[in-house]
Coordinates of C-alpha atoms and ligand atoms in Angstrom, one line a residue:
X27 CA 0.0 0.0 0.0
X28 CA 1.5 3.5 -1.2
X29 CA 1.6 6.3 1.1
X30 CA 1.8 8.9 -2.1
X31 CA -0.1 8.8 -5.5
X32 CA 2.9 10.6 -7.4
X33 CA 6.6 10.6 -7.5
X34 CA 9.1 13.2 -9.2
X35 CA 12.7 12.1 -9.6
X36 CA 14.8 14.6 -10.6
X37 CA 18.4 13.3 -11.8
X38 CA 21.9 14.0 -13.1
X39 CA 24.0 11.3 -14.5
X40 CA 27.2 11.5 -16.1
X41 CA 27.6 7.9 -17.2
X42 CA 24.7 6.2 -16.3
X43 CA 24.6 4.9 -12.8
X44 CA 22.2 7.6 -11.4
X45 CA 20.3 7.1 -14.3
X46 CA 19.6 3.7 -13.8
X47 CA 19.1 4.4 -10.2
X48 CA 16.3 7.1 -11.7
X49 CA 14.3 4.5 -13.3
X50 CA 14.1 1.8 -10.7
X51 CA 12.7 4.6 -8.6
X52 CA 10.7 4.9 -11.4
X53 CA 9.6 1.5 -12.3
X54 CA 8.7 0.7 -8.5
X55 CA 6.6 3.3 -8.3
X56 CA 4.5 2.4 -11.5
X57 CA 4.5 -1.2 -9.8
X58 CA 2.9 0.4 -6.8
X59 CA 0.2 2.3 -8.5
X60 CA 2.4 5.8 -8.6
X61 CA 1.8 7.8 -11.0
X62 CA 5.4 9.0 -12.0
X63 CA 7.5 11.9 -13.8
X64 CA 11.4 11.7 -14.4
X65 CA 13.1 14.5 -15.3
X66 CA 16.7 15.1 -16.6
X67 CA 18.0 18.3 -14.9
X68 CA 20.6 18.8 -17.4
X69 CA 17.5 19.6 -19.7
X70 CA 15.6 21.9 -17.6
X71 CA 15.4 25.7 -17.4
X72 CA 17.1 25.7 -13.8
X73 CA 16.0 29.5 -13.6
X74 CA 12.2 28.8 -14.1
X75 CA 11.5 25.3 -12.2
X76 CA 8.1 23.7 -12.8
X77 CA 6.5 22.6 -9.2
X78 CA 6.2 19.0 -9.1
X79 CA 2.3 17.8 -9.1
X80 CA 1.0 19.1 -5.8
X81 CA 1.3 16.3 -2.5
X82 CA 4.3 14.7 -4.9
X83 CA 6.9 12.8 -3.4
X84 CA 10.1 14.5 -4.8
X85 CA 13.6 12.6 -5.4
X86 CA 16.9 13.9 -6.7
X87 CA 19.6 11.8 -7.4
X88 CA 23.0 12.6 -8.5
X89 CA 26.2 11.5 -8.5
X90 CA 29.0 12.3 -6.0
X91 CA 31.7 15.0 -7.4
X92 CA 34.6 15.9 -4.7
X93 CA 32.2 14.5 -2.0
X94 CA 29.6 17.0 -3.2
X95 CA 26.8 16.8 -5.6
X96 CA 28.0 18.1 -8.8
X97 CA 27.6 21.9 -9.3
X98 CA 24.8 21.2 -11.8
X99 CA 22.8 19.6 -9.5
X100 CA 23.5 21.8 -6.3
X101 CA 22.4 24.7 -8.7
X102 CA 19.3 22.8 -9.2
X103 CA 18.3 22.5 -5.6
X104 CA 19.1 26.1 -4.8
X105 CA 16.5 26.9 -7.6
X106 CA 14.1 24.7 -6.3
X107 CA 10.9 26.1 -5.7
X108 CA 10.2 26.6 -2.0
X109 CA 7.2 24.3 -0.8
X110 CA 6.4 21.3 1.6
X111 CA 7.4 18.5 -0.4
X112 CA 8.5 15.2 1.2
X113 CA 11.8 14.8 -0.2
X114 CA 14.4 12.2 -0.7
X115 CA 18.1 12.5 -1.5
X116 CA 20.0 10.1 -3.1
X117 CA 23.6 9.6 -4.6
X118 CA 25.6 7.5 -6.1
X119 CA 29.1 6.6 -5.4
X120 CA 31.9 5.1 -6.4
X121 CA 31.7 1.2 -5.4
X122 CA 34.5 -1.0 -6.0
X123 CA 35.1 -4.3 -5.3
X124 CA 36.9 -6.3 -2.8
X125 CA 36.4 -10.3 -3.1
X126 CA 32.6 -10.3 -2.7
X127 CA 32.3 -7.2 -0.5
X128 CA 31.6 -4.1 -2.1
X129 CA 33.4 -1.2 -0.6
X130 CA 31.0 2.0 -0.5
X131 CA 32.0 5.5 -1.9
X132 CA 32.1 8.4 0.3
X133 CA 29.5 11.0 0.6
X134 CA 30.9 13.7 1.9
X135 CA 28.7 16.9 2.3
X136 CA 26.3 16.0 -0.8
X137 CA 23.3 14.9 1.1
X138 CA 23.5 16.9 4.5
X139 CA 24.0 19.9 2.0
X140 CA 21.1 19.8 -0.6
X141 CA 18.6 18.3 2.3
X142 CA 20.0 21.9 4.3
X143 CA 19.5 23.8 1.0
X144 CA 15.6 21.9 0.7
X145 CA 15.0 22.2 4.3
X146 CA 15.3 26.0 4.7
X147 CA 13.0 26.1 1.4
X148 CA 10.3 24.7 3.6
X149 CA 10.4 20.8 2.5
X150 CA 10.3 17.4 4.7
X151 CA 13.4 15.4 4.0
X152 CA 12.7 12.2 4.5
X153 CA 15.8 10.0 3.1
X154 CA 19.3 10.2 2.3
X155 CA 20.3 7.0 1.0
X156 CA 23.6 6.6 -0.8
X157 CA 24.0 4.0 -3.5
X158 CA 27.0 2.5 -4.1
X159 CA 27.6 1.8 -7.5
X160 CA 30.8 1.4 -10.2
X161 CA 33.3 3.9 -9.9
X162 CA 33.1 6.0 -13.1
X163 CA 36.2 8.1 -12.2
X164 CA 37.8 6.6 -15.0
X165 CA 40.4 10.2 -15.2
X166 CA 42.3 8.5 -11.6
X167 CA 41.9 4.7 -12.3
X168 CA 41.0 2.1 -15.3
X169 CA 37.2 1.6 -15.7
X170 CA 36.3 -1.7 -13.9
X171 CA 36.3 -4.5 -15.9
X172 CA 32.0 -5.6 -17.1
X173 CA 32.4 -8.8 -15.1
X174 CA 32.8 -6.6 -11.7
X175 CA 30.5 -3.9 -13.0
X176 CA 27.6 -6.8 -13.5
X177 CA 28.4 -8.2 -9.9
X178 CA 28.1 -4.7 -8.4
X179 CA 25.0 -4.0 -10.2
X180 CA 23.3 -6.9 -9.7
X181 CA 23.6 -6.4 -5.9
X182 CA 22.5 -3.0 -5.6
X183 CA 19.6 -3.2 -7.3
X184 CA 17.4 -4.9 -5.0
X185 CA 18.7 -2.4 -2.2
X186 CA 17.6 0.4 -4.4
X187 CA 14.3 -1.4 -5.1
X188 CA 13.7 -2.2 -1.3
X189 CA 14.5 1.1 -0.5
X190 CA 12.2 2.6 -3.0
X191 CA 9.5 0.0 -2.2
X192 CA 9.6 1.9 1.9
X193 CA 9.8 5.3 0.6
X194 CA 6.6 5.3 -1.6
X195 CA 4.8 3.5 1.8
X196 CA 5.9 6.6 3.6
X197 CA 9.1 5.3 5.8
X198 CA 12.0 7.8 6.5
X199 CA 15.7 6.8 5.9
X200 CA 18.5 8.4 7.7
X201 CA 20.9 5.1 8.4
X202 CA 23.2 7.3 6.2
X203 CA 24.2 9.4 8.7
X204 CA 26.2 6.8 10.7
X205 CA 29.3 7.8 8.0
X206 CA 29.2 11.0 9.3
X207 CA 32.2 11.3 11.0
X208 CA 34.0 10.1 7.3
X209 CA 32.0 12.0 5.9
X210 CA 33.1 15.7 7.6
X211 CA 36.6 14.4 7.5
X212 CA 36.6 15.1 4.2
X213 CA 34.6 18.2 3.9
X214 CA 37.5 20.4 3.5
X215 CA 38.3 18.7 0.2
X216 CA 34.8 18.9 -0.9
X217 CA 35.5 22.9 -0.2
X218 CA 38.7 23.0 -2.4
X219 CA 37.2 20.4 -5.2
X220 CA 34.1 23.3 -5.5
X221 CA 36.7 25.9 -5.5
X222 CA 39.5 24.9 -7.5
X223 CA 39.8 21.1 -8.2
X224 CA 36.9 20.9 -10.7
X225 CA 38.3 23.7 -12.7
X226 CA 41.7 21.9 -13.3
X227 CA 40.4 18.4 -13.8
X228 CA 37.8 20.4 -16.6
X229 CA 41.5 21.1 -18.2
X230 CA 42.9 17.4 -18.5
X231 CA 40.7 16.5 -21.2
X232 CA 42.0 16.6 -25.2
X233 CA 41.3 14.9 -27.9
X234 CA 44.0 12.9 -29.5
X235 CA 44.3 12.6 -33.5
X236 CA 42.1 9.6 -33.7
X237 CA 39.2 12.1 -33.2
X238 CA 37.7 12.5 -36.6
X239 CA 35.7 15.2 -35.7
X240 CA 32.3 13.1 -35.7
X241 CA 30.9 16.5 -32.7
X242 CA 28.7 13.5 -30.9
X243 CA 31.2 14.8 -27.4
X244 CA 29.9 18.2 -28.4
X245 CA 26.5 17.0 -28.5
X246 CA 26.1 14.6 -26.1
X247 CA 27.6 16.6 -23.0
X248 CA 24.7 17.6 -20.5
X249 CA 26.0 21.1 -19.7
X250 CA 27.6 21.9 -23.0
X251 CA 31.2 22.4 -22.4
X252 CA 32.7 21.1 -24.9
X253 CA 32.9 23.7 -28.3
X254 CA 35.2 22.8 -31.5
X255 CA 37.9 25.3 -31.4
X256 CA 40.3 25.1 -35.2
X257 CA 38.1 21.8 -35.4
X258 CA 39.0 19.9 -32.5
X259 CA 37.1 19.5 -28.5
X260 CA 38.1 22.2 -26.4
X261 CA 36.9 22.0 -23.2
X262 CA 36.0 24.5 -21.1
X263 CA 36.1 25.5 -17.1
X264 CA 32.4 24.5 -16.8
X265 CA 33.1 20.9 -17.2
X266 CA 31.3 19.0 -15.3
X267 CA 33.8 16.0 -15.5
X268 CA 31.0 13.7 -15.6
X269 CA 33.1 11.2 -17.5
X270 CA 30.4 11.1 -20.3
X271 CA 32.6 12.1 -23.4
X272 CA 35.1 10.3 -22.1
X273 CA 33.4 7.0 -21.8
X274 CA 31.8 7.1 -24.7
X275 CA 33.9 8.6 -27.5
X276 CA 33.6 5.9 -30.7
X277 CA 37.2 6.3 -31.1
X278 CA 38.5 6.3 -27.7
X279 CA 39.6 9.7 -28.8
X280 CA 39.6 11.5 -25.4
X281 CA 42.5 11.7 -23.0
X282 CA 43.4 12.2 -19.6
X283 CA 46.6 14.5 -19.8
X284 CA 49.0 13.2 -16.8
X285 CA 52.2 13.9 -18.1
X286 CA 51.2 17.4 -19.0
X287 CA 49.7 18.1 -16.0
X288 CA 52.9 17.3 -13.7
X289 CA 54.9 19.1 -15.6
X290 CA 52.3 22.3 -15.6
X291 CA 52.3 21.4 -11.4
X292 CA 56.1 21.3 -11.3
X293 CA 56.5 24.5 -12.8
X294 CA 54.2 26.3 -11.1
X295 CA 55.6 25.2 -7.7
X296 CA 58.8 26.4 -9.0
X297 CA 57.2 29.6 -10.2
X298 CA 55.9 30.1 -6.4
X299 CA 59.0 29.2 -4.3
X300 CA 61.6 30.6 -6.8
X301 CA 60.0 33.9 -8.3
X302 CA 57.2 34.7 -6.3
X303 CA 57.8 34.4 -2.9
X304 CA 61.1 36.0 -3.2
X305 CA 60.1 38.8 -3.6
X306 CA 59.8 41.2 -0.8
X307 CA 56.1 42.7 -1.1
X308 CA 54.8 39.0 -1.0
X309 CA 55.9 38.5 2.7
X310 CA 52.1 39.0 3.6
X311 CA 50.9 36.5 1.3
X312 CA 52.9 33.8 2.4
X313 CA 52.4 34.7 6.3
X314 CA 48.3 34.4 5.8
X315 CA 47.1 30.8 5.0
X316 CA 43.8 32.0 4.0
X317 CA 45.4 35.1 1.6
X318 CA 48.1 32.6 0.5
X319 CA 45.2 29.7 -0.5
X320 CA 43.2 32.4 -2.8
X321 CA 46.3 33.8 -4.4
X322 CA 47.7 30.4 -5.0
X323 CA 44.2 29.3 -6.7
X324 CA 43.6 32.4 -8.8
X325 CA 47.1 32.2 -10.1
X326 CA 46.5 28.4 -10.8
X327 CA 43.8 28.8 -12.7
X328 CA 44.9 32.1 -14.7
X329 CA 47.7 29.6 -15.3
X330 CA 45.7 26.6 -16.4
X331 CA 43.7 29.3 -18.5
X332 CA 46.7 30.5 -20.6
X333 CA 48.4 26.6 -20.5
X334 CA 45.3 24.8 -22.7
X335 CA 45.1 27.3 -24.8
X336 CA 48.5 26.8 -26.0
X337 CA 48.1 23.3 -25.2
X338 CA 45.1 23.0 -27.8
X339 CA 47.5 24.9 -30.4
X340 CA 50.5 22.8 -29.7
X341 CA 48.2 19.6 -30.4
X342 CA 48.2 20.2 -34.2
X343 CA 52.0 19.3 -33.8
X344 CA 52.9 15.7 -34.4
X345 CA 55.7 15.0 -31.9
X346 CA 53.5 17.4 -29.2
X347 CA 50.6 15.4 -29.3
X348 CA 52.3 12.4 -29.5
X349 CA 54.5 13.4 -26.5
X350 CA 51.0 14.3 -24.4
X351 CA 49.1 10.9 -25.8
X352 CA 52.4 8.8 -24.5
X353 CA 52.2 10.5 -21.1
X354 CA 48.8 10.5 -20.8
X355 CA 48.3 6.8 -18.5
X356 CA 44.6 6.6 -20.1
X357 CA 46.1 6.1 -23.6
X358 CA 47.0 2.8 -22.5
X359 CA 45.1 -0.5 -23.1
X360 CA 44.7 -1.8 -20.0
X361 CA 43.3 1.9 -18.9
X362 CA 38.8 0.5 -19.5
X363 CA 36.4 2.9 -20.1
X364 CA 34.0 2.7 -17.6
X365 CA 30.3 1.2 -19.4
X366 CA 27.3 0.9 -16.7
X367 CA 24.1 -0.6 -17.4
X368 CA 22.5 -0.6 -20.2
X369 CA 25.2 2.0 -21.7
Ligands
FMN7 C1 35.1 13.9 -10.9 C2 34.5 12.8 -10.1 C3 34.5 12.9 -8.7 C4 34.0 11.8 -7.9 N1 34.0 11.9 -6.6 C5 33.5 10.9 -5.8 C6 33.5 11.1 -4.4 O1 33.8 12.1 -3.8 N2 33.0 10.0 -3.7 C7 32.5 8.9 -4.3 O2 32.1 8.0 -3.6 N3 32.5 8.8 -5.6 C8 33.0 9.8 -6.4 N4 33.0 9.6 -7.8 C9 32.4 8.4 -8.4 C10 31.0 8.7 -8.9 O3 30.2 9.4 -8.0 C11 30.3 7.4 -9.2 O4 30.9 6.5 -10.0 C12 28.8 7.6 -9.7 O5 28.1 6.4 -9.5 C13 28.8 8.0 -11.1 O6 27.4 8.2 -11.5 P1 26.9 8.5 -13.0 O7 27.3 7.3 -13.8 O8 25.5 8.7 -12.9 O9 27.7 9.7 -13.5 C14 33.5 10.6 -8.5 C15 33.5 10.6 -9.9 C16 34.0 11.6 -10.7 C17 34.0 11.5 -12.2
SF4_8 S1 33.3 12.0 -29.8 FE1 35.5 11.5 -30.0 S2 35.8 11.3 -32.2 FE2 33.9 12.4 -32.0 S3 34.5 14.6 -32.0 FE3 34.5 13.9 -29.8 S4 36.6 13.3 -29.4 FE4 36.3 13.4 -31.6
SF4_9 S1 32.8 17.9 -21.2 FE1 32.7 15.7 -20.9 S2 33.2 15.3 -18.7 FE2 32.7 17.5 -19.0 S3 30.6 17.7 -18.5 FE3 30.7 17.5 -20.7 S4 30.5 15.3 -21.0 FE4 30.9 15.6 -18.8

């Protein structure tokens, strides 16, 4: 017996996983009678949000950025419509595998966050439930191999489905919150992933010379970062690094650029403790942590700015790109794209 007669799910999904998690909300609800709407936030006028159907029961899910939500999706709930919706928060992480167990993601701030966020806009939170599937992070580490991805999935499911089945009779959720001693550990890094690490991981990405230029990157990104600059991907700060384009490039054309991104890291470490900090009017920089974090990221990123543009020009050079493609570790074979579900 259902405690509500509609559900809303609200989702963002870089490769998949949330997706999925999206429809089994979904598809539990229409197995309960509940009427049911899912929405793709990448594809909604965040500046004019439509109200859910009056006495809904409203889910977002998202995946996990730098123990956040991604900015997407945060920008979403902070344009939420104010109301008394019951609400429930989901995310997925990134599950990986050890023997039979499946180690869960971290959280971090995402869910206390956005159910802040809803709850000053008036709503009822009712569950924060983290799901923990495939990592899709596959910038840091190989995709995991479909074998482990089809174990992972197949166990998380039902959880998801069970979960779903309690929510729609009306149940709250919050056995989430037992992580949350990890999961303010790591807030800090959530702070500097928001501030500065999304911005330089958004600069890793280039397309090697197996691109040929087919725009479906261009086209298939949800937050349109990508443009064709002298006819190749550029990518620009508001990456999401959702991993989409990535993962799903018909020429496994897109890059990761480690070796080009120590180097840029040793230089401007060098730049700092060599040329900068020598000099005598920067004394009060370096003696306030707070002054010396801001100056350090805006010079990063004006750095990082300047860098792929020349980058991007350098790539129409043979022995340039081929010097970035052989330093970049996700060139290499044994580097898997990351392919969830029904992807
Ligand atoms: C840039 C980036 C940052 C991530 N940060 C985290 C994290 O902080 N904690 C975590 O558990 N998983 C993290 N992940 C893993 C994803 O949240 C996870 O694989 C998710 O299920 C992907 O969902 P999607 O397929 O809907 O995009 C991260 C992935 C990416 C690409
Ligand atoms: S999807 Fe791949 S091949 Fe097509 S334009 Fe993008 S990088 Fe090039
Ligand atoms: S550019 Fe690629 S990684 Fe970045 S948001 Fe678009 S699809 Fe995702």
């Amino acid at each position: 017996m259902s405690g509500y007669s509609h559900l809303t799910v609200y989702y963002f999904s870089g490769t998949g996983n949330a997706k999925n998690v999206a429809l089994w909300l979904s598809e539990s609800a229409k197995k309960a009678n509940v009427s049911v709407d899912v929405i793709a936030i990448a594809d909604v006028n965040r500046r004019s949000i439509t109200p859910p159907v009056e006495g809904s029961l409203v889910a977002f899910v998202s995946p996990v950025h730098g123990f956040n939500y991604p900015p997407v999706m945060l920008h979403f709930i902070a344009h939420f419509p104010k109301g008394r919706y019951s609400v429930l928060l989901l995310n997925t992480r990134a599950g990986m595998l050890l023997g039979r167990f499946i180690t869960p993601g971290v959280s971090g701030i995402s869910l206390y966050l956005s159910a802040l966020i809803l709850k000053l806009k008036g709503h009822r939170i009712q569950a924060l439930f983290p799901v923990d599937l495939p990592s899709n992070w596959i910038s840091l580490h190989p995709g995991l191999n479909p074998k482990t991805v089809d174990y992972i999935y197949t166990h998380i499911q039902p959880r998801v489905i069970e979960f779903a089945q309690t929510a729609l009779a009306g149940k709250s959720d919050f056995k989430s919150v037992r992580e949350c001693v990890v999961d303010l550990l790591v807030a800090p890094i959530a702070v500097l992933y928001y501030v500065a690490g999304r911005f330089m991981i958004a600069k890793t990405f280039y397309a090697s010379r197996d691109c040929n230029k087919c725009g479906l990157c261009v086209r298939n990104c949800p937050v349109q970062a990508i443009r064709m600059v002298d006819n190749r991907p550029y990518w620009k700060f508001s990456c999401e690094s959702c991993m989409r384009c990535m993962n799903s490039c018909p020429k496994r054309a897109i890059e990761t650029a480690h070796g080009m991104f120590v180097v840029l890291a040793v230089a401007f470490s060098f730049l700092l403790s060599a040329v900068i900090y020598q000099q005598n009017n920067m004394a009060f920089v370096a003696h306030n942590s707070v002054l010396q974090f801001l100056f350090e990221t805006v010079l990063f990123l004006s750095l990082v700015a300047i860098w792929y543009r020349l980058f991007h020009f350098l790539l129409r050079y043979r022995w340039f790109e081929r010097l970035v493609v052989y330093t970049s570790l996700t060139k290499f074979k044994f580097w898997n794209r990351y392919k969830g579900w029904h992807q």
